[in-house]
Structures are given as C-alpha cells and as structure tokens.
Amino acid sequence: MSKRFAGPEIERLIQLLAKVPGLGPRSARRAALHLIKKKEQLLGPLTVAMGDALDKVRICSTCGNVDTTDPCTICTDPRRDDTTIIVVEDVSDLWALERTGAMNARYHVLGGTLSPLDGVGPDDLNIRSLVDRVAKGGVSELILAVNATVEGQTTAHYITDQLDGLGVKVTRLAHGVPVGGELDYLDEGTLSAALKARTAF
Amino acid sequence: MSKRFAGPEIERLIQLLAKVPGLGPRSARRAALHLIKKKEQLLGPLTVAMGDALDKVRICSTCGNVDTTDPCTICTDPRRDDTTIIVVEDVSDLWALERTGAMNARYHVLGGTLSPLDGVGPDDLNIRSLVDRVAKGGVSELILAVNATVEGQTTAHYITDQLDGLGVKVTRLAHGVPVGGELDYLDEGTLSAALKARTAF
C-alpha cells in the first residue's frame, strides 16, 4: 500500500495473514476485512484459539506429532496397537492417514526426508528415536508411509538399513490406481505398478 | 474428525480457520499446521495482530470505513479533497479504489445495496448519513462507485433521488473494456457501452 489509508494495525494484520498458506496478498485483505466485520463471531474466537495453540501446542517427544499434550493423544491412547508403527514424513501425513480411520496404530513423524542437496542428513530427522523405539521391543511391523518421491524412497531405504537385525517387519504403502482415478490420466510408472500388483477379482 | 487424534485446541483452531474466506476445511488444516510449526515467526505475531485488531478496530462514524481511529485515517487526512465523496458499497471497494491512487477524495461506505428480496431497505444502509454529509455543504461531486449489478444500480438511482435539490453533481464510474481485456471474452453489454463511450485516439 503506497498511501496510508488505514491504521498500521490493519496493514500488519493483512501482511501476516498473507503468510498463511492458502492466502495470498489479495485474499489476505478479504480475510482481514471479513475478520474485522465478524469481530464477535470469528475474530474474537479465532484470536483465543490461536493464543491457546501458542500456549499449549508442543511436539510429542515420543513420536514427533504436534499436540497439546506430551506424549500426544495418540501415544497415550491405550486402545492403540503397540505392535505397529506407521512412519510418516510430516504431521500432515499423520492427519491424512488418521482421517481414513483404516489403522489404529502408533506413529512416528520423521520431520522431512533425507536430502543431501538441501543439507538434510539422518541427524536432522527423527530416525535415531525411531530406531530406539523399535530396539526397545514390542514392535512387530513398521509401515513406511513416506511419499512416493525419490527423497521419500531414499529415506525409506535408509531407515530399513538402520533397522537391520532388530527383527521388525518393514512394509510400505501399495502403489496402484487411485480410487476413482482414470487410467488415461495416470503415468506409466503407476500403471506398471498397478499391473504388477494386480489382485484376483 | 471422527476419531480424536489431537487436542481439542487444535481441532478448534482448524474449525475456526475454515471459516476464514479463502480457506476451506482442507486448507484450514494445512494453515493450522503451518501456524503451529511457525510459532515464533507467524502464530505469535498473528495472534498479537488479531488481538490488536479486536481491541482497536472500529467503524468510522463519519464514512463507515473500518479503521483503528474514529474518524478514520481518510476522514481526518487534511490533504484530501473535501469537495468529492466517492460512494462505495463495501470497505473492500474503498480499499480497491485507494490502491489505484487515482483519487484523493473522501469516501462514504453504504454497507451494502438495496435489496427488497433480502429485506435490505434504505434504513439498513448508510444513506441517511450520506445525505446529511452532502446537505452540510462543501461537497460538489458525488462519485457513485457501486458495483455494476442490478442492486448496485438500483441503489445508485435511489441515492440520486435523495440528493435531489442539494445541488451536488452525481457521477458514476465509466463502463468499458477492462485494461488488458480481450474483446472476445467480453459480454455484449460491456462492448456496447464501450462503443457508445468511445473516445478520440
């Protein structure tokens, strides 16, 4: 804004909102105005919720998840299967898997993938703590739910190597046709994988 | 979220973020996670900025703009031209016009448009205060910068009627081809208007 036409507080709010993923400079202005107009219904409660998150959210020292307790809700849930750990790159992947409701296991959040070019080595990820968890015993299966990218697969291989001799079964997510997906739009790699892993109808 | 896998504070933050225009349920989760990860750099400052806005933002009793002072920054700016008032539907329109830097006038925010079907009558808009401002004298031109919609134009006509006899010149924004726009994609109404209002080259 070249010319000042509103108090600095409003400009600062817009600037900060523009840094939220999903909002750009234009939508940040719209969001700021909407928040200001809905002071009681939205701006107030959201400010409180953000203050709460600021005070209470921490990283789980066991699995690397974010939560308001440490250990987190998942690590302390007595109904979860202790024998299975799902390894994910990021908390967002954990959330995505939890939304499926398909598993009732424990998790381990790596915090990224190995990427020598970006200077991310094994010590920058929560790999040591994962090996320690497995070494303690009681874990029979480790599901590597990393992204199907080069970095994800490299990280998966590295982790598998580290677990050598601990007697844990290491599995990975199946490759195949996305549910609802059209073959025509899929890449050759996915189609080949889906063909190779074909199942009885 | 059918199954609890994070503290209620995080779920509440996601729920509220999903109500911000521009964010949906999916992007709200991404935004929440980003905010949590960038506690010091983003979540903290944004919480403060929102608290500031909550405390300080008010509606200008003169023009209907939102600002941290009343009268607002524009109404109190001594360098603005007192003789021209730009009438807009919403504060977002005021911001849009200010970003152009094309005018250095005062504003009046109606807070909507006349819409009998939605039960919005003249008393629900800041029309009375606009007529009062003009009646006080000193205003020579009123620019009706309302949207080119049926409701916007209806509102413009109503306001013009109310100002009858006050000796103020009422103008409206020009219709025409948007700068950078392609004729092929324009509707017939806009093209006809642009032809009628053609200017010497």
mmCIF file of C-alpha atoms in Angstrom:
data_model
loop_
_atom_site.group_PDB
_atom_site.id
_atom_site.type_symbol
_atom_site.label_atom_id
_atom_site.label_comp_id
_atom_site.label_asym_id
_atom_site.label_seq_id
_atom_site.Cartn_x
_atom_site.Cartn_y
_atom_site.Cartn_z
ATOM 1 C CA MET A 1 0.000 0.000 0.000
ATOM 2 C CA SER A 2 1.731 3.117 -1.183
ATOM 3 C CA LYS A 3 -0.553 5.575 0.613
ATOM 4 C CA ARG A 4 -1.695 5.099 4.204
ATOM 5 C CA PHE A 5 -5.466 4.792 4.269
ATOM 6 C CA ALA A 6 -5.949 2.632 7.353
ATOM 7 C CA GLY A 7 -4.299 2.251 10.749
ATOM 8 C CA PRO A 8 -0.989 0.320 10.863
ATOM 9 C CA GLU A 9 -2.692 -2.442 12.873
ATOM 10 C CA ILE A 10 -4.893 -3.351 9.905
ATOM 11 C CA GLU A 11 -1.979 -3.295 7.473
ATOM 12 C CA ARG A 12 0.035 -5.516 9.777
ATOM 13 C CA LEU A 13 -2.877 -7.965 10.088
ATOM 14 C CA ILE A 14 -3.110 -8.166 6.292
ATOM 15 C CA GLN A 15 0.648 -8.655 5.943
ATOM 16 C CA LEU A 16 0.658 -11.529 8.419
ATOM 17 C CA LEU A 17 -2.471 -13.172 7.026
ATOM 18 C CA ALA A 18 -0.803 -13.145 3.600
ATOM 19 C CA LYS A 19 1.846 -15.512 5.019
ATOM 20 C CA VAL A 20 -0.743 -18.151 5.906
ATOM 21 C CA PRO A 21 -0.654 -20.958 3.326
ATOM 22 C CA GLY A 22 -3.728 -20.766 1.106
ATOM 23 C CA LEU A 23 -3.953 -16.983 1.416
ATOM 24 C CA GLY A 24 -2.149 -14.531 -0.846
ATOM 25 C CA PRO A 25 -1.922 -10.730 -0.649
ATOM 26 C CA ARG A 26 -5.363 -10.329 -2.232
ATOM 27 C CA SER A 27 -7.223 -12.948 -0.228
ATOM 28 C CA ALA A 28 -5.460 -11.765 2.937
ATOM 29 C CA ARG A 29 -7.160 -8.382 2.529
ATOM 30 C CA ARG A 30 -10.506 -10.084 2.039
ATOM 31 C CA ALA A 31 -9.858 -12.311 5.062
ATOM 32 C CA ALA A 32 -8.815 -9.342 7.229
ATOM 33 C CA LEU A 33 -11.936 -7.425 6.317
ATOM 34 C CA HIS A 34 -14.147 -10.431 6.985
ATOM 35 C CA LEU A 35 -12.476 -10.972 10.376
ATOM 36 C CA ILE A 36 -12.923 -7.305 11.282
ATOM 37 C CA LYS A 37 -16.577 -7.409 10.295
ATOM 38 C CA LYS A 38 -17.178 -10.613 12.244
ATOM 39 C CA LYS A 39 -15.443 -9.427 15.384
ATOM 40 C CA GLU A 40 -17.579 -11.292 17.872
ATOM 41 C CA GLN A 41 -18.335 -14.391 15.811
ATOM 42 C CA LEU A 42 -14.912 -15.035 14.285
ATOM 43 C CA LEU A 43 -12.058 -12.643 15.082
ATOM 44 C CA GLY A 44 -12.516 -12.994 18.843
ATOM 45 C CA PRO A 45 -12.810 -16.794 18.981
ATOM 46 C CA LEU A 46 -10.001 -17.248 16.455
ATOM 47 C CA THR A 47 -7.687 -14.981 18.459
ATOM 48 C CA VAL A 48 -8.424 -17.039 21.571
ATOM 49 C CA ALA A 49 -7.911 -20.325 19.698
ATOM 50 C CA MET A 50 -4.595 -19.118 18.310
ATOM 51 C CA GLY A 51 -3.484 -17.930 21.734
ATOM 52 C CA ASP A 52 -4.411 -21.359 23.122
ATOM 53 C CA ALA A 53 -2.441 -23.102 20.396
ATOM 54 C CA LEU A 54 0.501 -20.787 21.047
ATOM 55 C CA ASP A 55 0.483 -21.629 24.759
ATOM 56 C CA LYS A 56 -0.295 -25.304 24.645
ATOM 57 C CA VAL A 57 0.861 -26.913 21.425
ATOM 58 C CA ARG A 58 4.081 -28.864 21.706
ATOM 59 C CA ILE A 59 5.887 -31.594 19.818
ATOM 60 C CA CYS A 60 5.456 -35.106 21.174
ATOM 61 C CA SER A 61 8.837 -36.283 22.467
ATOM 62 C CA THR A 62 7.920 -39.878 21.608
ATOM 63 C CA CYS A 63 6.644 -39.711 18.039
ATOM 64 C CA GLY A 64 7.159 -36.129 16.789
ATOM 65 C CA ASN A 65 3.419 -35.405 16.388
ATOM 66 C CA VAL A 66 2.102 -31.976 17.401
ATOM 67 C CA ASP A 67 -0.477 -31.873 20.157
ATOM 68 C CA THR A 68 -1.402 -30.037 23.327
ATOM 69 C CA THR A 69 -0.009 -32.838 25.489
ATOM 70 C CA ASP A 70 3.360 -34.581 25.531
ATOM 71 C CA PRO A 71 3.223 -37.555 24.984
ATOM 72 C CA CYS A 72 0.491 -36.840 22.440
ATOM 73 C CA THR A 73 -3.105 -38.107 22.317
ATOM 74 C CA ILE A 74 -2.121 -40.972 20.004
ATOM 75 C CA CYS A 75 0.914 -42.085 22.037
ATOM 76 C CA THR A 76 -1.134 -42.153 25.257
ATOM 77 C CA ASP A 77 -4.242 -43.800 23.746
ATOM 78 C CA PRO A 78 -4.470 -47.225 25.463
ATOM 79 C CA ARG A 79 -6.637 -48.663 22.680
ATOM 80 C CA ARG A 80 -3.942 -48.314 20.036
ATOM 81 C CA ASP A 81 -1.981 -51.252 18.694
ATOM 82 C CA ASP A 82 1.539 -51.029 20.148
ATOM 83 C CA THR A 83 2.968 -53.544 17.713
ATOM 84 C CA THR A 84 2.610 -51.360 14.629
ATOM 85 C CA ILE A 85 4.294 -48.006 13.951
ATOM 86 C CA ILE A 86 3.391 -46.005 10.861
ATOM 87 C CA VAL A 87 6.336 -43.839 9.785
ATOM 88 C CA VAL A 88 5.391 -40.567 8.066
ATOM 89 C CA GLU A 89 7.354 -37.591 6.787
ATOM 90 C CA ASP A 90 5.157 -34.901 8.260
ATOM 91 C CA VAL A 91 2.335 -34.351 10.756
ATOM 92 C CA SER A 92 0.031 -33.552 7.821
ATOM 93 C CA ASP A 93 0.559 -37.127 6.565
ATOM 94 C CA LEU A 94 -0.309 -38.461 10.024
ATOM 95 C CA TRP A 95 -3.516 -36.410 9.964
ATOM 96 C CA ALA A 96 -4.336 -37.653 6.460
ATOM 97 C CA LEU A 97 -3.873 -41.297 7.499
ATOM 98 C CA GLU A 98 -5.885 -40.797 10.700
ATOM 99 C CA ARG A 99 -8.770 -39.371 8.691
ATOM 100 C CA THR A 100 -9.017 -42.650 6.806
ATOM 101 C CA GLY A 101 -9.645 -44.460 10.087
ATOM 102 C CA ALA A 102 -8.086 -47.510 8.423
ATOM 103 C CA MET A 103 -5.440 -48.208 11.078
ATOM 104 C CA ASN A 104 -5.333 -47.988 14.830
ATOM 105 C CA ALA A 105 -1.568 -47.980 15.182
ATOM 106 C CA ARG A 106 1.101 -45.719 16.649
ATOM 107 C CA TYR A 107 3.020 -43.211 14.531
ATOM 108 C CA HIS A 108 6.462 -41.791 14.089
ATOM 109 C CA VAL A 109 6.950 -38.435 12.377
ATOM 110 C CA LEU A 110 10.320 -38.067 10.648
ATOM 111 C CA GLY A 111 10.051 -34.335 10.132
ATOM 112 C CA GLY A 112 11.131 -34.486 6.486
ATOM 113 C CA THR A 113 13.130 -36.671 4.135
ATOM 114 C CA LEU A 114 16.820 -37.209 3.540
ATOM 115 C CA SER A 115 18.003 -34.678 1.021
ATOM 116 C CA PRO A 116 21.781 -34.307 0.751
ATOM 117 C CA LEU A 117 21.435 -31.461 -1.737
ATOM 118 C CA ASP A 118 19.435 -29.445 0.813
ATOM 119 C CA GLY A 119 21.792 -30.456 3.589
ATOM 120 C CA VAL A 120 19.244 -32.703 5.314
ATOM 121 C CA GLY A 121 21.046 -35.697 6.773
ATOM 122 C CA PRO A 122 19.900 -38.520 9.077
ATOM 123 C CA ASP A 123 20.615 -36.456 12.208
ATOM 124 C CA ASP A 124 18.184 -33.771 11.041
ATOM 125 C CA LEU A 125 15.304 -36.266 11.051
ATOM 126 C CA ASN A 126 13.727 -38.263 13.878
ATOM 127 C CA ILE A 127 15.355 -41.502 12.713
ATOM 128 C CA ARG A 128 17.501 -42.220 15.764
ATOM 129 C CA SER A 129 14.441 -42.019 18.042
ATOM 130 C CA LEU A 130 12.568 -44.379 15.708
ATOM 131 C CA VAL A 131 15.338 -46.969 15.854
ATOM 132 C CA ASP A 132 15.379 -46.597 19.650
ATOM 133 C CA ARG A 133 11.612 -47.185 19.831
ATOM 134 C CA VAL A 134 11.926 -50.334 17.760
ATOM 135 C CA ALA A 135 15.000 -51.534 19.691
ATOM 136 C CA LYS A 136 13.025 -51.356 22.940
ATOM 137 C CA GLY A 137 10.955 -54.268 21.602
ATOM 138 C CA GLY A 138 7.243 -54.901 21.218
ATOM 139 C CA VAL A 139 7.060 -53.526 17.670
ATOM 140 C CA SER A 140 6.431 -56.198 15.046
ATOM 141 C CA GLU A 141 5.659 -54.080 11.986
ATOM 142 C CA LEU A 142 6.869 -50.741 10.698
ATOM 143 C CA ILE A 143 4.785 -49.267 7.863
ATOM 144 C CA LEU A 144 6.819 -46.776 5.832
ATOM 145 C CA ALA A 145 4.122 -44.346 4.728
ATOM 146 C CA VAL A 146 6.533 -41.903 3.100
ATOM 147 C CA ASN A 147 5.779 -40.056 -0.103
ATOM 148 C CA ALA A 148 6.397 -41.901 -3.377
ATOM 149 C CA THR A 149 9.138 -39.448 -4.289
ATOM 150 C CA VAL A 150 12.845 -40.055 -4.782
ATOM 151 C CA GLU A 151 13.583 -38.449 -1.389
ATOM 152 C CA GLY A 152 10.843 -40.442 0.316
ATOM 153 C CA GLN A 153 12.098 -43.723 -1.103
ATOM 154 C CA THR A 154 15.725 -42.892 -0.262
ATOM 155 C CA THR A 155 14.676 -42.204 3.319
ATOM 156 C CA ALA A 156 12.721 -45.467 3.413
ATOM 157 C CA HIS A 157 15.783 -47.414 2.280
ATOM 158 C CA TYR A 158 17.984 -45.682 4.850
ATOM 159 C CA ILE A 159 15.545 -46.477 7.668
ATOM 160 C CA THR A 160 15.285 -50.103 6.562
ATOM 161 C CA ASP A 161 19.069 -50.370 6.721
ATOM 162 C CA GLN A 162 19.144 -48.899 10.227
ATOM 163 C CA LEU A 163 16.589 -51.446 11.441
ATOM 164 C CA ASP A 164 18.586 -54.379 10.143
ATOM 165 C CA GLY A 165 18.868 -57.093 12.776
ATOM 166 C CA LEU A 166 16.064 -55.752 15.007
ATOM 167 C CA GLY A 167 13.668 -58.383 13.664
ATOM 168 C CA VAL A 168 10.895 -55.977 12.702
ATOM 169 C CA LYS A 169 8.821 -56.451 9.554
ATOM 170 C CA VAL A 170 9.104 -53.355 7.343
ATOM 171 C CA THR A 171 6.264 -52.694 4.887
ATOM 172 C CA ARG A 172 5.352 -49.830 2.582
ATOM 173 C CA LEU A 173 2.149 -48.463 1.091
ATOM 174 C CA ALA A 174 0.851 -50.173 -2.045
ATOM 175 C CA HIS A 175 1.301 -48.471 -5.404
ATOM 176 C CA GLY A 176 -1.683 -48.551 -7.742
ATOM 177 C CA VAL A 177 -4.570 -46.771 -9.376
ATOM 178 C CA PRO A 178 -6.133 -44.119 -7.085
ATOM 179 C CA VAL A 179 -9.724 -44.969 -6.177
ATOM 180 C CA GLY A 180 -11.918 -43.052 -8.627
ATOM 181 C CA GLY A 181 -8.903 -42.430 -10.859
ATOM 182 C CA GLU A 182 -8.945 -42.719 -14.643
ATOM 183 C CA LEU A 183 -6.259 -44.856 -16.258
ATOM 184 C CA ASP A 184 -5.915 -42.420 -19.118
ATOM 185 C CA TYR A 185 -4.553 -39.734 -16.807
ATOM 186 C CA LEU A 186 -2.103 -41.935 -14.911
ATOM 187 C CA ASP A 187 1.625 -42.039 -15.506
ATOM 188 C CA GLU A 188 3.304 -45.167 -16.836
ATOM 189 C CA GLY A 189 5.070 -45.896 -13.538
ATOM 190 C CA THR A 190 1.817 -46.069 -11.587
ATOM 191 C CA LEU A 191 0.115 -48.138 -14.263
ATOM 192 C CA SER A 192 3.030 -50.596 -14.420
ATOM 193 C CA ALA A 193 2.986 -50.905 -10.630
ATOM 194 C CA ALA A 194 -0.780 -51.460 -10.643
ATOM 195 C CA LEU A 195 -0.431 -54.178 -13.279
ATOM 196 C CA LYS A 196 2.368 -55.964 -11.434
ATOM 197 C CA ALA A 197 0.452 -55.851 -8.142
ATOM 198 C CA ARG A 198 -2.851 -56.958 -9.728
ATOM 199 C CA THR A 199 -5.153 -58.910 -7.454
ATOM 200 C CA ALA A 200 -7.858 -61.555 -8.026
ATOM 201 C CA PHE A 201 -11.241 -60.090 -8.954
ATOM 202 C CA MET B 1 -12.718 -35.762 12.548
ATOM 203 C CA SER B 2 -14.467 -38.882 13.681
ATOM 204 C CA LYS B 3 -11.690 -40.094 15.985
ATOM 205 C CA ARG B 4 -9.812 -37.796 18.352
ATOM 206 C CA PHE B 5 -6.162 -37.774 17.406
ATOM 207 C CA ALA B 6 -5.169 -34.312 18.573
ATOM 208 C CA GLY B 7 -6.052 -31.997 21.453
ATOM 209 C CA PRO B 8 -9.365 -30.122 21.216
ATOM 210 C CA GLU B 9 -7.460 -26.831 20.932
ATOM 211 C CA ILE B 10 -6.017 -27.868 17.575
ATOM 212 C CA GLU B 11 -9.370 -29.076 16.261
ATOM 213 C CA ARG B 12 -10.982 -25.798 17.322
ATOM 214 C CA LEU B 13 -8.240 -23.791 15.598
ATOM 215 C CA ILE B 14 -8.846 -25.752 12.375
ATOM 216 C CA GLN B 15 -12.623 -25.296 12.630
ATOM 217 C CA LEU B 16 -12.286 -21.526 13.038
ATOM 218 C CA LEU B 17 -9.644 -21.152 10.326
ATOM 219 C CA ALA B 18 -12.019 -22.964 7.951
ATOM 220 C CA LYS B 19 -14.442 -20.027 8.363
ATOM 221 C CA VAL B 20 -11.899 -17.523 7.044
ATOM 222 C CA PRO B 21 -12.742 -16.637 3.429
ATOM 223 C CA GLY B 22 -10.224 -18.225 1.109
ATOM 224 C CA LEU B 23 -9.658 -21.200 3.395
ATOM 225 C CA GLY B 24 -11.742 -24.372 3.321
ATOM 226 C CA PRO B 25 -11.665 -27.406 5.626
ATOM 227 C CA ARG B 26 -8.645 -28.847 3.839
ATOM 228 C CA SER B 27 -6.572 -25.688 3.587
ATOM 229 C CA ALA B 28 -7.518 -24.806 7.185
ATOM 230 C CA ARG B 29 -5.718 -27.939 8.352
ATOM 231 C CA ARG B 30 -2.688 -27.016 6.305
ATOM 232 C CA ALA B 31 -2.819 -23.458 7.639
ATOM 233 C CA ALA B 32 -3.159 -24.648 11.253
ATOM 234 C CA LEU B 33 -0.189 -26.957 10.905
ATOM 235 C CA HIS B 34 1.894 -24.228 9.297
ATOM 236 C CA LEU B 35 0.969 -21.791 12.085
ATOM 237 C CA ILE B 36 1.850 -24.370 14.745
ATOM 238 C CA LYS B 37 5.188 -25.079 13.107
ATOM 239 C CA LYS B 38 5.976 -21.368 12.760
ATOM 240 C CA LYS B 39 5.033 -20.488 16.314
ATOM 241 C CA GLU B 40 7.550 -17.706 16.834
ATOM 242 C CA GLN B 41 7.630 -16.338 13.285
ATOM 243 C CA LEU B 42 3.914 -16.405 12.439
ATOM 244 C CA LEU B 43 1.466 -17.753 15.028
ATOM 245 C CA GLY B 44 2.694 -15.426 17.767
ATOM 246 C CA PRO B 45 2.774 -12.207 15.709
ATOM 247 C CA LEU B 46 -0.550 -13.043 14.029
ATOM 248 C CA THR B 47 -2.221 -13.661 17.396
ATOM 249 C CA VAL B 48 -0.970 -10.276 18.603
ATOM 250 C CA ALA B 49 -2.097 -8.555 15.382
ATOM 251 C CA MET B 50 -5.547 -10.098 15.659
ATOM 252 C CA GLY B 51 -5.821 -9.125 19.309
ATOM 253 C CA ASP B 52 -4.840 -5.575 18.331
ATOM 254 C CA ALA B 53 -7.472 -5.501 15.605
ATOM 255 C CA LEU B 54 -10.020 -6.872 18.047
ATOM 256 C CA ASP B 55 -9.252 -4.129 20.556
ATOM 257 C CA LYS B 56 -8.767 -1.186 18.262
ATOM 258 C CA VAL B 57 -10.700 -1.552 15.041
ATOM 259 C CA ARG B 58 -13.920 0.404 14.881
ATOM 260 C CA ILE B 59 -16.264 1.733 12.246
ATOM 261 C CA CYS B 60 -15.812 5.386 11.291
ATOM 262 C CA SER B 61 -18.915 7.285 12.386
ATOM 263 C CA THR B 62 -18.454 9.710 9.505
ATOM 264 C CA CYS B 63 -17.954 7.488 6.465
ATOM 265 C CA GLY B 64 -18.482 3.869 7.565
ATOM 266 C CA ASN B 65 -14.880 2.825 6.837
ATOM 267 C CA VAL B 66 -13.134 0.472 9.266
ATOM 268 C CA ASP B 67 -10.023 1.765 10.979
ATOM 269 C CA THR B 68 -8.307 1.958 14.326
ATOM 270 C CA THR B 69 -9.399 5.544 14.824
ATOM 271 C CA ASP B 70 -12.799 7.225 14.611
ATOM 272 C CA PRO B 71 -12.997 9.378 12.488
ATOM 273 C CA CYS B 72 -10.826 7.199 10.259
ATOM 274 C CA THR B 73 -7.437 7.964 8.677
ATOM 275 C CA ILE B 74 -9.083 9.115 5.446
ATOM 276 C CA CYS B 75 -11.684 11.370 7.110
ATOM 277 C CA THR B 76 -9.006 13.078 9.211
ATOM 278 C CA ASP B 77 -6.421 13.420 6.428
ATOM 279 C CA PRO B 78 -6.076 17.192 5.852
ATOM 280 C CA ARG B 79 -4.654 16.678 2.346
ATOM 281 C CA ARG B 80 -7.811 15.095 0.985
ATOM 282 C CA ASP B 81 -10.223 16.912 -1.297
ATOM 283 C CA ASP B 82 -13.316 17.745 0.740
ATOM 284 C CA THR B 83 -15.416 18.558 -2.298
ATOM 285 C CA THR B 84 -15.588 14.997 -3.646
ATOM 286 C CA ILE B 85 -17.123 11.962 -1.957
ATOM 287 C CA ILE B 86 -16.756 8.516 -3.519
ATOM 288 C CA VAL B 87 -19.701 6.311 -2.541
ATOM 289 C CA VAL B 88 -18.918 2.581 -2.297
ATOM 290 C CA GLU B 89 -20.893 -0.479 -1.240
ATOM 291 C CA ASP B 90 -18.246 -2.010 0.964
ATOM 292 C CA VAL B 91 -14.934 -1.241 2.656
ATOM 293 C CA SER B 92 -13.254 -3.690 0.253
ATOM 294 C CA ASP B 93 -14.290 -1.393 -2.621
ATOM 295 C CA LEU B 94 -12.798 1.581 -0.777
ATOM 296 C CA TRP B 95 -9.532 -0.334 -0.369
ATOM 297 C CA ALA B 96 -9.575 -1.306 -4.059
ATOM 298 C CA LEU B 97 -10.065 2.311 -5.147
ATOM 299 C CA GLU B 98 -7.390 3.548 -2.735
ATOM 300 C CA ARG B 99 -4.899 1.071 -4.168
ATOM 301 C CA THR B 100 -5.283 2.728 -7.552
ATOM 302 C CA GLY B 101 -4.095 6.008 -6.073
ATOM 303 C CA ALA B 102 -6.196 7.719 -8.771
ATOM 304 C CA MET B 103 -8.249 9.915 -6.460
ATOM 305 C CA ASN B 104 -7.548 11.856 -3.305
ATOM 306 C CA ALA B 105 -11.142 12.257 -2.209
ATOM 307 C CA ARG B 106 -13.266 11.359 0.809
ATOM 308 C CA TYR B 107 -15.405 8.221 0.909
ATOM 309 C CA HIS B 108 -18.779 7.009 2.091
ATOM 310 C CA VAL B 109 -19.375 3.311 2.687
ATOM 311 C CA LEU B 110 -23.002 2.251 2.228
ATOM 312 C CA GLY B 111 -22.576 -1.153 3.839
ATOM 313 C CA GLY B 112 -24.427 -2.984 1.060
ATOM 314 C CA THR B 113 -27.017 -2.395 -1.618
ATOM 315 C CA LEU B 114 -30.781 -2.051 -1.606
ATOM 316 C CA SER B 115 -32.277 -5.489 -1.952
ATOM 317 C CA PRO B 116 -36.005 -5.713 -1.148
ATOM 318 C CA LEU B 117 -35.964 -9.502 -1.635
ATOM 319 C CA ASP B 118 -33.333 -9.856 1.103
ATOM 320 C CA GLY B 119 -35.143 -7.319 3.266
ATOM 321 C CA VAL B 120 -32.443 -4.652 2.863
ATOM 322 C CA GLY B 121 -34.129 -1.236 2.759
ATOM 323 C CA PRO B 122 -32.707 2.318 2.771
ATOM 324 C CA ASP B 123 -32.602 2.387 6.595
ATOM 325 C CA ASP B 124 -30.279 -0.624 6.633
ATOM 326 C CA LEU B 125 -27.657 1.278 4.642
ATOM 327 C CA ASN B 126 -25.663 4.425 5.451
ATOM 328 C CA ILE B 127 -27.728 6.546 3.056
ATOM 329 C CA ARG B 128 -29.222 8.992 5.579
ATOM 330 C CA SER B 129 -25.727 9.902 6.841
ATOM 331 C CA LEU B 130 -24.570 10.429 3.257
ATOM 332 C CA VAL B 131 -27.421 12.844 2.532
ATOM 333 C CA ASP B 132 -26.614 14.650 5.791
ATOM 334 C CA ARG B 133 -22.959 14.982 4.803
ATOM 335 C CA VAL B 134 -23.915 16.476 1.441
ATOM 336 C CA ALA B 135 -26.595 18.732 2.993
ATOM 337 C CA LYS B 136 -23.947 20.278 5.277
ATOM 338 C CA GLY B 137 -22.422 21.786 2.136
ATOM 339 C CA GLY B 138 -18.930 21.891 0.688
ATOM 340 C CA VAL B 139 -19.401 18.771 -1.455
ATOM 341 C CA SER B 140 -19.545 19.464 -5.186
ATOM 342 C CA GLU B 141 -19.300 15.947 -6.617
ATOM 343 C CA LEU B 142 -20.511 12.549 -5.526
ATOM 344 C CA ILE B 143 -18.973 9.625 -7.431
ATOM 345 C CA LEU B 144 -21.219 6.567 -7.239
ATOM 346 C CA ALA B 145 -18.634 3.763 -7.357
ATOM 347 C CA VAL B 146 -21.162 0.995 -6.780
ATOM 348 C CA ASN B 147 -20.989 -2.386 -8.477
ATOM 349 C CA ALA B 148 -22.410 -2.640 -11.989
ATOM 350 C CA THR B 149 -25.097 -5.035 -10.764
ATOM 351 C CA VAL B 150 -28.867 -4.569 -10.704
ATOM 352 C CA GLU B 151 -28.758 -3.957 -6.923
ATOM 353 C CA GLY B 152 -25.853 -1.537 -7.250
ATOM 354 C CA GLN B 153 -27.605 0.465 -9.953
ATOM 355 C CA THR B 154 -30.916 0.461 -8.040
ATOM 356 C CA THR B 155 -29.089 1.814 -5.021
ATOM 357 C CA ALA B 156 -27.380 4.452 -7.175
ATOM 358 C CA HIS B 157 -30.754 5.642 -8.512
ATOM 359 C CA TYR B 158 -32.238 5.775 -5.022
ATOM 360 C CA ILE B 159 -29.327 7.846 -3.725
ATOM 361 C CA THR B 160 -29.546 10.229 -6.695
ATOM 362 C CA ASP B 161 -33.236 10.770 -5.898
ATOM 363 C CA GLN B 162 -32.459 11.507 -2.255
ATOM 364 C CA LEU B 163 -29.882 14.121 -3.240
ATOM 365 C CA ASP B 164 -32.277 15.966 -5.488
ATOM 366 C CA GLY B 165 -32.192 19.704 -4.812
ATOM 367 C CA LEU B 166 -28.921 19.661 -2.888
ATOM 368 C CA GLY B 167 -27.043 20.944 -5.945
ATOM 369 C CA VAL B 168 -24.364 18.258 -5.978
ATOM 370 C CA LYS B 169 -23.050 16.748 -9.211
ATOM 371 C CA VAL B 170 -23.589 12.981 -9.207
ATOM 372 C CA THR B 171 -21.288 10.884 -11.415
ATOM 373 C CA ARG B 172 -20.690 7.175 -11.865
ATOM 374 C CA LEU B 173 -17.765 5.008 -12.986
ATOM 375 C CA ALA B 174 -17.283 4.578 -16.722
ATOM 376 C CA HIS B 175 -18.276 1.328 -18.383
ATOM 377 C CA GLY B 176 -15.866 -0.102 -20.914
ATOM 378 C CA VAL B 177 -13.253 -2.653 -21.848
ATOM 379 C CA PRO B 178 -11.074 -3.636 -18.864
ATOM 380 C CA VAL B 179 -7.426 -2.662 -19.363
ATOM 381 C CA GLY B 180 -5.674 -5.753 -20.707
ATOM 382 C CA GLY B 181 -9.021 -7.350 -21.511
ATOM 383 C CA GLU B 182 -9.775 -9.231 -24.714
ATOM 384 C CA LEU B 183 -12.891 -8.206 -26.625
ATOM 385 C CA ASP B 184 -13.660 -11.812 -27.491
ATOM 386 C CA TYR B 185 -14.306 -12.638 -23.853
ATOM 387 C CA LEU B 186 -16.456 -9.606 -23.034
ATOM 388 C CA ASP B 187 -20.235 -9.650 -22.785
ATOM 389 C CA GLU B 188 -22.361 -7.689 -25.261
ATOM 390 C CA GLY B 189 -23.446 -5.134 -22.637
ATOM 391 C CA THR B 190 -19.885 -4.099 -21.861
ATOM 392 C CA LEU B 191 -18.912 -3.986 -25.529
ATOM 393 C CA SER B 192 -21.964 -1.863 -26.417
ATOM 394 C CA ALA B 193 -21.161 0.511 -23.560
ATOM 395 C CA ALA B 194 -17.529 0.736 -24.675
ATOM 396 C CA LEU B 195 -18.605 1.524 -28.248
ATOM 397 C CA LYS B 196 -21.059 4.194 -27.142
ATOM 398 C CA ALA B 197 -18.490 5.845 -24.857
ATOM 399 C CA ARG B 198 -15.664 5.662 -27.450
ATOM 400 C CA THR B 199 -13.057 8.394 -27.216
ATOM 401 C CA ALA B 200 -10.719 10.077 -29.722
ATOM 402 C CA PHE B 201 -7.492 8.140 -30.355
#
